[in-house]
Amino acid sequence: ASASHDSRLRIWNYDTSVLIRTINANSSLYSIKYIADQDLIAVGCTDMSIKIWNYTSGSLVYQYIQHTGTVR
């Protein structure tokens, strides 16, 4: 996966380097962490939120919005 300042989380096939899914996070993305055993990706955003996405379905699972700064 890759995260960028264009607010897009991109999910890639590791073996083929083919783009599988693009998720619009509606905020610039700063950091990324896999939670592979649950098919989840957590991203830290410049809008001071943490968003957890299911990378198989592309759905937002959880959003923590009470952080006090950019999540690195």
JSON list of C-alpha atoms in Angstrom, two decimals:
[
{"chain": "A", "resi": 1, "resn": "ALA", "atom": "CA", "xyz": [0.00, 0.00, 0.00]},
{"chain": "A", "resi": 2, "resn": "SER", "atom": "CA", "xyz": [1.01, 3.61, -0.44]},
{"chain": "A", "resi": 3, "resn": "ALA", "atom": "CA", "xyz": [-0.31, 6.77, 1.17]},
{"chain": "A", "resi": 4, "resn": "SER", "atom": "CA", "xyz": [0.16, 10.27, -0.18]},
{"chain": "A", "resi": 5, "resn": "HIS", "atom": "CA", "xyz": [-0.63, 13.95, 0.19]},
{"chain": "A", "resi": 6, "resn": "ASP", "atom": "CA", "xyz": [-3.25, 13.69, -2.58]},
{"chain": "A", "resi": 7, "resn": "SER", "atom": "CA", "xyz": [-5.55, 12.01, 0.00]},
{"chain": "A", "resi": 8, "resn": "ARG", "atom": "CA", "xyz": [-5.41, 8.65, -1.74]},
{"chain": "A", "resi": 9, "resn": "LEU", "atom": "CA", "xyz": [-4.58, 5.31, -0.18]},
{"chain": "A", "resi": 10, "resn": "ARG", "atom": "CA", "xyz": [-3.49, 2.92, -2.91]},
{"chain": "A", "resi": 11, "resn": "ILE", "atom": "CA", "xyz": [-3.52, -0.85, -2.46]},
{"chain": "A", "resi": 12, "resn": "TRP", "atom": "CA", "xyz": [-1.06, -2.75, -4.65]},
{"chain": "A", "resi": 13, "resn": "ASN", "atom": "CA", "xyz": [-0.55, -6.43, -5.41]},
{"chain": "A", "resi": 14, "resn": "TYR", "atom": "CA", "xyz": [2.84, -7.23, -3.89]},
{"chain": "A", "resi": 15, "resn": "ASP", "atom": "CA", "xyz": [3.77, -9.87, -6.49]},
{"chain": "A", "resi": 16, "resn": "THR", "atom": "CA", "xyz": [2.65, -8.10, -9.67]},
{"chain": "A", "resi": 17, "resn": "SER", "atom": "CA", "xyz": [2.83, -4.40, -8.66]},
{"chain": "A", "resi": 18, "resn": "VAL", "atom": "CA", "xyz": [-0.68, -3.97, -10.08]},
{"chain": "A", "resi": 19, "resn": "LEU", "atom": "CA", "xyz": [-2.92, -1.37, -8.45]},
{"chain": "A", "resi": 20, "resn": "ILE", "atom": "CA", "xyz": [-5.86, -3.20, -6.84]},
{"chain": "A", "resi": 21, "resn": "ARG", "atom": "CA", "xyz": [-7.82, -0.38, -5.22]},
{"chain": "A", "resi": 22, "resn": "THR", "atom": "CA", "xyz": [-7.68, 3.36, -4.60]},
{"chain": "A", "resi": 23, "resn": "ILE", "atom": "CA", "xyz": [-9.36, 4.76, -1.50]},
{"chain": "A", "resi": 24, "resn": "ASN", "atom": "CA", "xyz": [-10.06, 8.48, -1.10]},
{"chain": "A", "resi": 25, "resn": "ALA", "atom": "CA", "xyz": [-9.33, 9.34, 2.53]},
{"chain": "A", "resi": 26, "resn": "ASN", "atom": "CA", "xyz": [-10.43, 13.01, 2.22]},
{"chain": "A", "resi": 27, "resn": "SER", "atom": "CA", "xyz": [-7.25, 14.19, 3.97]},
{"chain": "A", "resi": 28, "resn": "SER", "atom": "CA", "xyz": [-3.53, 14.13, 3.22]},
{"chain": "A", "resi": 29, "resn": "LEU", "atom": "CA", "xyz": [-2.02, 10.89, 4.48]},
{"chain": "A", "resi": 30, "resn": "TYR", "atom": "CA", "xyz": [1.15, 10.92, 6.52]},
{"chain": "A", "resi": 31, "resn": "SER", "atom": "CA", "xyz": [1.73, 7.40, 7.83]},
{"chain": "A", "resi": 32, "resn": "ILE", "atom": "CA", "xyz": [0.54, 3.86, 7.24]},
{"chain": "A", "resi": 33, "resn": "LYS", "atom": "CA", "xyz": [0.46, 0.59, 9.20]},
{"chain": "A", "resi": 34, "resn": "TYR", "atom": "CA", "xyz": [-0.75, -2.85, 8.10]},
{"chain": "A", "resi": 35, "resn": "ILE", "atom": "CA", "xyz": [-2.91, -4.98, 10.37]},
{"chain": "A", "resi": 36, "resn": "ALA", "atom": "CA", "xyz": [-2.61, -7.95, 8.02]},
{"chain": "A", "resi": 37, "resn": "ASP", "atom": "CA", "xyz": [-4.34, -10.63, 10.11]},
{"chain": "A", "resi": 38, "resn": "GLN", "atom": "CA", "xyz": [-7.55, -8.55, 9.93]},
{"chain": "A", "resi": 39, "resn": "ASP", "atom": "CA", "xyz": [-7.21, -7.13, 6.37]},
{"chain": "A", "resi": 40, "resn": "LEU", "atom": "CA", "xyz": [-6.89, -3.60, 7.80]},
{"chain": "A", "resi": 41, "resn": "ILE", "atom": "CA", "xyz": [-4.68, -0.59, 7.16]},
{"chain": "A", "resi": 42, "resn": "ALA", "atom": "CA", "xyz": [-4.39, 2.27, 9.64]},
{"chain": "A", "resi": 43, "resn": "VAL", "atom": "CA", "xyz": [-3.41, 5.67, 8.25]},
{"chain": "A", "resi": 44, "resn": "GLY", "atom": "CA", "xyz": [-2.36, 8.82, 10.06]},
{"chain": "A", "resi": 45, "resn": "CYS", "atom": "CA", "xyz": [-3.75, 11.98, 8.52]},
{"chain": "A", "resi": 46, "resn": "THR", "atom": "CA", "xyz": [-2.81, 15.64, 8.49]},
{"chain": "A", "resi": 47, "resn": "ASP", "atom": "CA", "xyz": [-6.36, 16.51, 9.64]},
{"chain": "A", "resi": 48, "resn": "MET", "atom": "CA", "xyz": [-5.38, 15.06, 13.04]},
{"chain": "A", "resi": 49, "resn": "SER", "atom": "CA", "xyz": [-7.31, 11.82, 12.54]},
{"chain": "A", "resi": 50, "resn": "ILE", "atom": "CA", "xyz": [-6.48, 8.13, 12.40]},
{"chain": "A", "resi": 51, "resn": "LYS", "atom": "CA", "xyz": [-8.51, 6.15, 9.89]},
{"chain": "A", "resi": 52, "resn": "ILE", "atom": "CA", "xyz": [-8.69, 2.38, 9.71]},
{"chain": "A", "resi": 53, "resn": "TRP", "atom": "CA", "xyz": [-9.70, 0.88, 6.37]},
{"chain": "A", "resi": 54, "resn": "ASN", "atom": "CA", "xyz": [-10.52, -2.66, 5.33]},
{"chain": "A", "resi": 55, "resn": "TYR", "atom": "CA", "xyz": [-8.22, -2.98, 2.33]},
{"chain": "A", "resi": 56, "resn": "THR", "atom": "CA", "xyz": [-10.20, -5.87, 0.84]},
{"chain": "A", "resi": 57, "resn": "SER", "atom": "CA", "xyz": [-13.55, -4.08, 0.69]},
{"chain": "A", "resi": 58, "resn": "GLY", "atom": "CA", "xyz": [-12.28, -0.48, 0.70]},
{"chain": "A", "resi": 59, "resn": "SER", "atom": "CA", "xyz": [-14.63, 0.46, 3.55]},
{"chain": "A", "resi": 60, "resn": "LEU", "atom": "CA", "xyz": [-13.79, 2.78, 6.44]},
{"chain": "A", "resi": 61, "resn": "VAL", "atom": "CA", "xyz": [-13.95, 0.68, 9.62]},
{"chain": "A", "resi": 62, "resn": "TYR", "atom": "CA", "xyz": [-13.05, 3.26, 12.26]},
{"chain": "A", "resi": 63, "resn": "GLN", "atom": "CA", "xyz": [-12.05, 6.91, 12.54]},
{"chain": "A", "resi": 64, "resn": "TYR", "atom": "CA", "xyz": [-10.41, 8.48, 15.59]},
{"chain": "A", "resi": 65, "resn": "ILE", "atom": "CA", "xyz": [-10.74, 12.25, 15.33]},
{"chain": "A", "resi": 66, "resn": "GLN", "atom": "CA", "xyz": [-9.66, 13.56, 18.73]},
{"chain": "A", "resi": 67, "resn": "HIS", "atom": "CA", "xyz": [-5.91, 13.60, 18.19]},
{"chain": "A", "resi": 68, "resn": "THR", "atom": "CA", "xyz": [-4.18, 16.93, 18.89]},
{"chain": "A", "resi": 69, "resn": "GLY", "atom": "CA", "xyz": [-1.87, 17.07, 15.87]},
{"chain": "A", "resi": 70, "resn": "THR", "atom": "CA", "xyz": [-0.79, 15.46, 12.63]},
{"chain": "A", "resi": 71, "resn": "VAL", "atom": "CA", "xyz": [-0.58, 11.70, 13.14]},
{"chain": "A", "resi": 72, "resn": "ARG", "atom": "CA", "xyz": [2.85, 10.44, 12.19]}
]
